[in-house]
């Protein structure tokens, strides 16, 4: 992995509280979804955040993308806090930071064909001036994700789940991002398709020098891509280290429990070939 020891993203003691309801006497009741979380992700590397459903992973992801404001704490992108940047600068960062969700329909509009899905961001961010240039770039993106050129005229529902996720990934890459948040990108896919998509993500990371924040409830999936792993429980990071630290020398009971959920003979780790 291309590690240059420069943090692309640093999260410093961020907290997010949501008002959940109003209690007796009009007192607000709050839920702490993310609790004083800190980490850095080096350029070109992958930090995985693993934890059970409801542990605060997606809330953390939205804050890292500057789509949700923390209640407290700072997030630095390229060494500068979001809060120090002008609206125009923050708008430009929308291009540099992309996200792939579990459900491809969260990023793909069912009424847009693949050509439209892949060129929309290029038009918004003025990355390709002529239709011919956009078409060429869209075809190149399809090649990158191993999808046939005929896909351009098709609609999301005409593809399998794995193909749809490839298209969602191509759309994320269409604006040349540096940082990509992968929020449970393979959780809805069959196991065999999962490993193909994970291999694709790994190849794309190398080809494009991408930095990933990879979110999953599944430690096995994480081992495939991560350089470092943060284990999250109830909004807090309870353990963080290299992928080898976490797998070979887990310190916390919670981490051991997540490890025990992995079927021993079925470890994805170590399988390198893209199917
Ligand atoms: N907009 C919101 N309003 C109120 N509570 C929320 C909101 N978003 C998330 N939560 C709560 O915060 C906690 C963490 O949620 P989430 O970040 O989605 O966890 P994960 O992605 O790990 O499953 C959960 O208890 C969830 O119900
Ligand atoms: Mg989530």
mmCIF file of C-alpha atoms and ligand atoms in Angstrom:
data_model
loop_
_atom_site.group_PDB
_atom_site.id
_atom_site.type_symbol
_atom_site.label_atom_id
_atom_site.label_comp_id
_atom_site.label_asym_id
_atom_site.label_seq_id
_atom_site.Cartn_x
_atom_site.Cartn_y
_atom_site.Cartn_z
ATOM 1 C CA UNK A 1 0.000 0.000 0.000
ATOM 2 C CA UNK A 2 1.224 3.445 -0.887
ATOM 3 C CA UNK A 3 1.848 4.921 2.546
ATOM 4 C CA UNK A 4 3.352 8.351 2.595
ATOM 5 C CA UNK A 5 2.851 9.023 6.311
ATOM 6 C CA UNK A 6 0.790 12.101 5.592
ATOM 7 C CA UNK A 7 -2.647 12.109 7.191
ATOM 8 C CA UNK A 8 -5.326 12.985 4.671
ATOM 9 C CA UNK A 9 -8.036 12.999 7.319
ATOM 10 C CA UNK A 10 -7.669 13.549 11.058
ATOM 11 C CA UNK A 11 -10.584 13.297 13.415
ATOM 12 C CA UNK A 12 -9.992 14.900 16.811
ATOM 13 C CA UNK A 13 -12.234 13.986 19.672
ATOM 14 C CA UNK A 14 -15.486 14.233 17.755
ATOM 15 C CA UNK A 15 -18.822 13.687 19.418
ATOM 16 C CA UNK A 16 -22.294 13.575 17.919
ATOM 17 C CA UNK A 17 -25.433 13.769 20.021
ATOM 18 C CA UNK A 18 -28.914 13.539 18.553
ATOM 19 C CA UNK A 19 -32.036 14.804 20.290
ATOM 20 C CA UNK A 20 -34.184 11.686 20.475
ATOM 21 C CA UNK A 21 -37.271 12.842 22.324
ATOM 22 C CA UNK A 22 -38.643 15.257 24.798
ATOM 23 C CA UNK A 23 -39.067 13.810 28.253
ATOM 24 C CA UNK A 24 -41.171 14.938 31.198
ATOM 25 C CA UNK A 25 -41.255 18.707 31.886
ATOM 26 C CA UNK A 26 -40.011 19.386 28.322
ATOM 27 C CA UNK A 27 -36.522 18.141 29.041
ATOM 28 C CA UNK A 28 -34.662 17.023 25.931
ATOM 29 C CA UNK A 29 -33.289 13.473 25.930
ATOM 30 C CA UNK A 30 -30.104 12.988 23.913
ATOM 31 C CA UNK A 31 -28.496 9.973 22.300
ATOM 32 C CA UNK A 32 -24.688 10.046 22.024
ATOM 33 C CA UNK A 33 -24.095 8.293 18.697
ATOM 34 C CA UNK A 34 -20.353 9.072 18.534
ATOM 35 C CA UNK A 35 -18.362 9.745 21.670
ATOM 36 C CA UNK A 36 -14.966 11.556 21.574
ATOM 37 C CA UNK A 37 -13.560 9.615 18.651
ATOM 38 C CA UNK A 38 -10.046 10.363 17.341
ATOM 39 C CA UNK A 39 -8.008 8.853 14.502
ATOM 40 C CA UNK A 40 -5.983 9.743 11.404
ATOM 41 C CA UNK A 41 -5.934 8.114 7.994
ATOM 42 C CA UNK A 42 -2.722 8.319 6.011
ATOM 43 C CA UNK A 43 -2.844 9.124 2.348
ATOM 44 C CA UNK A 44 -3.265 5.997 0.252
ATOM 45 C CA UNK A 45 -4.172 3.785 3.206
ATOM 46 C CA UNK A 46 -7.353 2.223 4.544
ATOM 47 C CA UNK A 47 -8.744 2.639 8.027
ATOM 48 C CA UNK A 48 -11.526 0.207 8.767
ATOM 49 C CA UNK A 49 -14.107 1.010 11.410
ATOM 50 C CA UNK A 50 -15.770 -2.130 12.710
ATOM 51 C CA UNK A 51 -18.594 -2.485 15.162
ATOM 52 C CA UNK A 52 -22.048 -3.894 15.635
ATOM 53 C CA UNK A 53 -25.092 -2.258 14.143
ATOM 54 C CA UNK A 54 -25.937 0.937 16.032
ATOM 55 C CA UNK A 55 -22.376 1.519 17.269
ATOM 56 C CA UNK A 56 -22.146 4.875 15.449
ATOM 57 C CA UNK A 57 -20.226 3.954 12.278
ATOM 58 C CA UNK A 58 -22.471 5.671 9.741
ATOM 59 C CA UNK A 59 -22.773 8.787 11.869
ATOM 60 C CA UNK A 60 -18.977 8.927 12.003
ATOM 61 C CA UNK A 61 -18.819 8.473 8.208
ATOM 62 C CA UNK A 62 -21.226 11.346 7.557
ATOM 63 C CA UNK A 63 -19.148 13.636 9.760
ATOM 64 C CA UNK A 64 -15.921 12.605 7.992
ATOM 65 C CA UNK A 65 -17.596 13.553 4.697
ATOM 66 C CA UNK A 66 -18.631 16.984 6.033
ATOM 67 C CA UNK A 67 -22.267 15.993 5.525
ATOM 68 C CA UNK A 68 -23.106 16.145 9.234
ATOM 69 C CA UNK A 69 -21.707 18.617 11.775
ATOM 70 C CA UNK A 70 -20.174 17.183 14.940
ATOM 71 C CA UNK A 71 -21.580 18.351 18.275
ATOM 72 C CA UNK A 72 -17.989 18.760 19.479
ATOM 73 C CA UNK A 73 -14.475 18.169 18.175
ATOM 74 C CA UNK A 74 -12.630 18.906 14.942
ATOM 75 C CA UNK A 75 -12.147 17.174 11.618
ATOM 76 C CA UNK A 76 -9.106 18.122 9.566
ATOM 77 C CA UNK A 77 -8.891 17.308 5.883
ATOM 78 C CA UNK A 78 -5.468 17.951 4.316
ATOM 79 C CA UNK A 79 -4.482 19.454 7.667
ATOM 80 C CA UNK A 80 -7.229 22.073 7.731
ATOM 81 C CA UNK A 81 -10.440 21.896 9.764
ATOM 82 C CA UNK A 82 -13.696 21.966 7.801
ATOM 83 C CA UNK A 83 -14.785 24.789 10.096
ATOM 84 C CA UNK A 84 -11.936 27.062 8.885
ATOM 85 C CA UNK A 85 -12.928 26.729 5.248
ATOM 86 C CA UNK A 86 -15.174 28.958 3.183
ATOM 87 C CA UNK A 87 -18.457 27.618 1.800
ATOM 88 C CA UNK A 88 -16.917 27.591 -1.665
ATOM 89 C CA UNK A 89 -13.954 25.519 -0.467
ATOM 90 C CA UNK A 90 -16.266 23.093 1.302
ATOM 91 C CA UNK A 91 -18.329 22.787 -1.873
ATOM 92 C CA UNK A 92 -15.167 21.937 -3.816
ATOM 93 C CA UNK A 93 -14.304 19.257 -1.255
ATOM 94 C CA UNK A 94 -17.607 17.566 -2.151
ATOM 95 C CA UNK A 95 -15.805 16.375 -5.271
ATOM 96 C CA UNK A 96 -12.698 15.170 -3.474
ATOM 97 C CA UNK A 97 -14.625 13.090 -0.916
ATOM 98 C CA UNK A 98 -16.989 10.416 -2.226
ATOM 99 C CA UNK A 99 -19.060 7.671 -0.643
ATOM 100 C CA UNK A 100 -20.299 4.223 -1.592
ATOM 101 C CA UNK A 101 -23.221 2.905 0.485
ATOM 102 C CA UNK A 102 -24.478 -0.605 1.141
ATOM 103 C CA UNK A 103 -27.506 0.045 -1.043
ATOM 104 C CA UNK A 104 -26.432 1.145 -4.543
ATOM 105 C CA UNK A 105 -29.822 2.860 -4.965
ATOM 106 C CA UNK A 106 -28.655 5.351 -2.347
ATOM 107 C CA UNK A 107 -26.134 6.626 -4.940
ATOM 108 C CA UNK A 108 -27.852 5.572 -8.178
ATOM 109 C CA UNK A 109 -31.077 7.156 -9.321
ATOM 110 C CA UNK A 110 -33.244 4.375 -10.801
ATOM 111 C CA UNK A 111 -34.426 6.685 -13.566
ATOM 112 C CA UNK A 112 -30.928 7.611 -14.753
ATOM 113 C CA UNK A 113 -29.141 5.315 -17.143
ATOM 114 C CA UNK A 114 -25.517 4.463 -16.493
ATOM 115 C CA UNK A 115 -24.258 7.112 -18.928
ATOM 116 C CA UNK A 116 -26.141 9.799 -16.983
ATOM 117 C CA UNK A 117 -25.024 8.389 -13.628
ATOM 118 C CA UNK A 118 -21.376 8.405 -14.673
ATOM 119 C CA UNK A 119 -21.357 11.835 -16.338
ATOM 120 C CA UNK A 120 -23.528 13.850 -13.937
ATOM 121 C CA UNK A 121 -20.643 14.596 -11.559
ATOM 122 C CA UNK A 122 -18.340 15.477 -14.465
ATOM 123 C CA UNK A 123 -20.862 18.093 -15.602
ATOM 124 C CA UNK A 124 -21.465 19.501 -12.098
ATOM 125 C CA UNK A 125 -17.754 19.765 -11.358
ATOM 126 C CA UNK A 126 -16.786 20.734 -14.945
ATOM 127 C CA UNK A 127 -14.338 17.873 -15.341
ATOM 128 C CA UNK A 128 -15.029 17.137 -18.998
ATOM 129 C CA UNK A 129 -16.187 19.833 -21.361
ATOM 130 C CA UNK A 130 -17.597 18.051 -24.384
ATOM 131 C CA UNK A 131 -20.088 15.170 -24.600
ATOM 132 C CA UNK A 132 -17.448 13.185 -26.499
ATOM 133 C CA UNK A 133 -14.941 13.643 -23.698
ATOM 134 C CA UNK A 134 -17.514 12.595 -21.105
ATOM 135 C CA UNK A 135 -18.466 9.536 -23.152
ATOM 136 C CA UNK A 136 -14.809 8.528 -23.408
ATOM 137 C CA UNK A 137 -14.317 9.029 -19.677
ATOM 138 C CA UNK A 138 -17.507 7.057 -18.856
ATOM 139 C CA UNK A 139 -16.273 4.141 -20.990
ATOM 140 C CA UNK A 140 -12.926 4.276 -19.218
ATOM 141 C CA UNK A 141 -14.693 4.125 -15.830
ATOM 142 C CA UNK A 142 -16.655 1.063 -16.957
ATOM 143 C CA UNK A 143 -13.403 -0.610 -17.991
ATOM 144 C CA UNK A 144 -11.909 0.226 -14.586
ATOM 145 C CA UNK A 145 -14.746 -1.581 -12.818
ATOM 146 C CA UNK A 146 -14.806 -4.450 -15.357
ATOM 147 C CA UNK A 147 -18.225 -3.684 -16.810
ATOM 148 C CA UNK A 148 -19.011 -3.889 -20.562
ATOM 149 C CA UNK A 149 -19.413 -0.695 -22.631
ATOM 150 C CA UNK A 150 -23.051 -1.569 -23.461
ATOM 151 C CA UNK A 151 -23.856 -0.838 -19.811
ATOM 152 C CA UNK A 152 -24.000 2.879 -20.661
ATOM 153 C CA UNK A 153 -27.537 2.664 -22.058
ATOM 154 C CA UNK A 154 -28.896 0.432 -19.297
ATOM 155 C CA UNK A 155 -30.689 1.281 -16.050
ATOM 156 C CA UNK A 156 -29.731 0.210 -12.505
ATOM 157 C CA UNK A 157 -32.545 -2.384 -12.190
ATOM 158 C CA UNK A 158 -31.172 -4.267 -15.219
ATOM 159 C CA UNK A 159 -28.057 -5.322 -13.272
ATOM 160 C CA UNK A 160 -27.279 -7.798 -10.503
ATOM 161 C CA UNK A 161 -26.459 -6.470 -7.025
ATOM 162 C CA UNK A 162 -22.715 -6.874 -7.564
ATOM 163 C CA UNK A 163 -22.834 -5.155 -10.968
ATOM 164 C CA UNK A 164 -24.916 -2.337 -9.511
ATOM 165 C CA UNK A 165 -22.316 -1.836 -6.796
ATOM 166 C CA UNK A 166 -19.575 -1.709 -9.483
ATOM 167 C CA UNK A 167 -21.522 1.060 -11.195
ATOM 168 C CA UNK A 168 -21.966 2.933 -7.896
ATOM 169 C CA UNK A 169 -18.194 2.667 -7.402
ATOM 170 C CA UNK A 170 -17.571 3.950 -10.952
ATOM 171 C CA UNK A 171 -19.886 6.880 -10.241
ATOM 172 C CA UNK A 172 -17.953 7.705 -7.062
ATOM 173 C CA UNK A 173 -14.705 7.622 -9.057
ATOM 174 C CA UNK A 174 -16.135 9.705 -11.915
ATOM 175 C CA UNK A 175 -15.092 12.946 -10.207
ATOM 176 C CA UNK A 176 -11.516 11.834 -9.370
ATOM 177 C CA UNK A 177 -11.798 11.760 -5.573
ATOM 178 C CA UNK A 178 -8.857 11.336 -3.177
ATOM 179 C CA UNK A 179 -10.914 10.072 -0.231
ATOM 180 C CA UNK A 180 -13.669 7.457 -0.435
ATOM 181 C CA UNK A 181 -15.905 6.335 2.398
ATOM 182 C CA UNK A 182 -17.138 2.782 1.908
ATOM 183 C CA UNK A 183 -20.105 2.281 4.243
ATOM 184 C CA UNK A 184 -20.809 -1.478 4.311
ATOM 185 C CA UNK A 185 -20.222 -1.643 0.525
ATOM 186 C CA UNK A 186 -20.551 -5.426 0.278
ATOM 187 C CA UNK A 187 -22.923 -6.201 3.154
ATOM 188 C CA UNK A 188 -25.909 -6.807 0.863
ATOM 189 C CA UNK A 189 -23.993 -9.113 -1.510
ATOM 190 C CA UNK A 190 -23.495 -12.891 -1.623
ATOM 191 C CA UNK A 191 -20.151 -14.015 -0.189
ATOM 192 C CA UNK A 192 -18.614 -14.910 -3.594
ATOM 193 C CA UNK A 193 -19.630 -11.540 -5.030
ATOM 194 C CA UNK A 194 -18.360 -9.784 -1.888
ATOM 195 C CA UNK A 195 -14.805 -10.952 -2.473
ATOM 196 C CA UNK A 196 -14.915 -9.809 -6.112
ATOM 197 C CA UNK A 197 -16.056 -6.338 -5.122
ATOM 198 C CA UNK A 198 -13.446 -6.184 -2.340
ATOM 199 C CA UNK A 199 -10.733 -7.144 -4.830
ATOM 200 C CA UNK A 200 -11.983 -4.478 -7.188
ATOM 201 C CA UNK A 201 -11.855 -1.880 -4.414
ATOM 202 C CA UNK A 202 -8.315 -2.904 -3.586
ATOM 203 C CA UNK A 203 -7.194 -2.640 -7.209
ATOM 204 C CA UNK A 204 -8.885 0.743 -7.654
ATOM 205 C CA UNK A 205 -7.189 2.015 -4.512
ATOM 206 C CA UNK A 206 -3.767 1.161 -5.949
ATOM 207 C CA UNK A 207 -4.535 2.499 -9.428
ATOM 208 C CA UNK A 208 -5.911 5.802 -8.148
ATOM 209 C CA UNK A 209 -3.957 6.268 -4.895
ATOM 210 C CA UNK A 210 -7.219 6.431 -2.955
ATOM 211 C CA UNK A 211 -7.564 6.807 0.782
ATOM 212 C CA UNK A 212 -10.388 4.709 2.244
ATOM 213 C CA UNK A 213 -12.507 4.885 5.358
ATOM 214 C CA UNK A 214 -14.028 1.433 5.234
ATOM 215 C CA UNK A 215 -16.977 0.719 7.466
ATOM 216 C CA UNK A 216 -18.282 -2.733 8.263
ATOM 217 C CA UNK A 217 -19.884 -4.804 10.994
ATOM 218 C CA UNK A 218 -17.823 -7.741 9.723
ATOM 219 C CA UNK A 219 -14.196 -8.056 10.788
ATOM 220 C CA UNK A 220 -13.532 -10.697 8.147
ATOM 221 C CA UNK A 221 -14.483 -8.362 5.305
ATOM 222 C CA UNK A 222 -12.321 -5.649 6.839
ATOM 223 C CA UNK A 223 -9.218 -7.831 6.915
ATOM 224 C CA UNK A 224 -9.300 -7.874 3.143
ATOM 225 C CA UNK A 225 -8.597 -4.193 2.646
ATOM 226 C CA UNK A 226 -7.612 -2.527 5.895
ATOM 227 C CA UNK A 227 -4.187 -1.309 6.966
ATOM 228 C CA UNK A 228 -5.518 -0.188 10.332
ATOM 229 C CA UNK A 229 -8.652 -1.101 12.233
ATOM 230 C CA UNK A 230 -10.678 0.885 14.771
ATOM 231 C CA UNK A 231 -13.159 -1.159 16.774
ATOM 232 C CA UNK A 232 -16.257 0.763 17.774
ATOM 233 C CA UNK A 233 -18.675 -0.034 20.557
ATOM 234 C CA UNK A 234 -21.530 2.230 21.628
ATOM 235 C CA UNK A 235 -20.085 5.315 19.936
ATOM 236 C CA UNK A 236 -16.540 4.918 21.284
ATOM 237 C CA UNK A 237 -13.390 3.437 19.791
ATOM 238 C CA UNK A 238 -12.473 0.678 22.232
ATOM 239 C CA UNK A 239 -9.429 -0.612 20.384
ATOM 240 C CA UNK A 240 -7.350 0.524 17.401
ATOM 241 C CA UNK A 241 -4.267 -0.901 15.692
ATOM 242 C CA UNK A 242 -2.813 -2.453 12.576
ATOM 243 C CA UNK A 243 -4.823 -5.236 11.010
ATOM 244 C CA UNK A 244 -2.265 -7.728 12.389
ATOM 245 C CA UNK A 245 -2.527 -6.273 15.912
ATOM 246 C CA UNK A 246 -6.278 -6.594 15.887
ATOM 247 C CA UNK A 247 -6.343 -10.116 14.414
ATOM 248 C CA UNK A 248 -3.347 -11.620 16.206
ATOM 249 C CA UNK A 249 -3.283 -9.694 19.492
ATOM 250 C CA UNK A 250 -6.786 -8.433 20.269
ATOM 251 C CA UNK A 251 -6.913 -6.788 23.696
ATOM 252 C CA UNK A 252 -10.601 -6.218 24.311
ATOM 253 C CA UNK A 253 -13.328 -8.804 24.894
ATOM 254 C CA UNK A 254 -15.527 -6.997 22.395
ATOM 255 C CA UNK A 255 -12.872 -7.380 19.665
ATOM 256 C CA UNK A 256 -12.414 -11.065 20.540
ATOM 257 C CA UNK A 257 -16.153 -11.535 20.204
ATOM 258 C CA UNK A 258 -16.123 -9.960 16.726
ATOM 259 C CA UNK A 259 -13.207 -12.246 15.798
ATOM 260 C CA UNK A 260 -15.013 -15.320 17.032
ATOM 261 C CA UNK A 261 -17.869 -14.538 14.652
ATOM 262 C CA UNK A 262 -15.530 -15.279 11.710
ATOM 263 C CA UNK A 263 -15.735 -18.838 10.405
ATOM 264 C CA UNK A 264 -12.132 -20.049 10.722
ATOM 265 C CA UNK A 265 -11.768 -21.941 7.443
ATOM 266 C CA UNK A 266 -13.473 -19.240 5.451
ATOM 267 C CA UNK A 267 -11.076 -16.336 5.982
ATOM 268 C CA UNK A 268 -11.091 -14.063 2.963
ATOM 269 C CA UNK A 269 -7.702 -12.717 3.988
ATOM 270 C CA UNK A 270 -4.920 -13.900 1.719
ATOM 271 C CA UNK A 271 -7.009 -14.469 -1.385
ATOM 272 C CA UNK A 272 -5.532 -12.100 -3.909
ATOM 273 C CA UNK A 273 -6.984 -12.848 -7.285
ATOM 274 C CA UNK A 274 -9.894 -10.921 -8.623
ATOM 275 C CA UNK A 275 -12.471 -13.438 -9.807
HETATM 276 N N1 LIG B 1 -30.534 11.257 12.836
HETATM 277 C C1 LIG B 1 -30.568 10.546 13.967
HETATM 278 N N2 LIG B 1 -31.405 10.881 14.974
HETATM 279 C C2 LIG B 1 -31.439 10.171 16.121
HETATM 280 N N3 LIG B 1 -30.656 9.098 16.373
HETATM 281 C C3 LIG B 1 -29.800 8.711 15.397
HETATM 282 C C4 LIG B 1 -29.711 9.404 14.152
HETATM 283 N N4 LIG B 1 -28.772 8.778 13.393
HETATM 284 C C5 LIG B 1 -28.303 7.763 14.127
HETATM 285 N N5 LIG B 1 -28.916 7.711 15.326
HETATM 286 C C6 LIG B 1 -28.645 6.739 16.413
HETATM 287 O O1 LIG B 1 -27.253 6.753 16.655
HETATM 288 C C7 LIG B 1 -26.779 5.451 16.888
HETATM 289 C C8 LIG B 1 -25.688 5.109 15.877
HETATM 290 O O2 LIG B 1 -26.276 4.975 14.591
HETATM 291 P P1 LIG B 1 -25.410 4.667 13.284
HETATM 292 O O3 LIG B 1 -24.337 5.680 13.177
HETATM 293 O O4 LIG B 1 -26.353 4.572 12.136
HETATM 294 O O5 LIG B 1 -24.789 3.250 13.629
HETATM 295 P P2 LIG B 1 -24.180 2.110 12.679
HETATM 296 O O6 LIG B 1 -23.903 2.711 11.342
HETATM 297 O O7 LIG B 1 -22.966 1.627 13.403
HETATM 298 O O8 LIG B 1 -25.214 1.030 12.596
HETATM 299 C C9 LIG B 1 -27.984 4.533 16.821
HETATM 300 O O9 LIG B 1 -28.469 4.345 18.120
HETATM 301 C C10 LIG B 1 -28.956 5.332 15.985
HETATM 302 O O10 LIG B 1 -30.285 4.981 16.305
HETATM 303 MG MG1 LIG B 2 -24.493 2.114 9.410
#
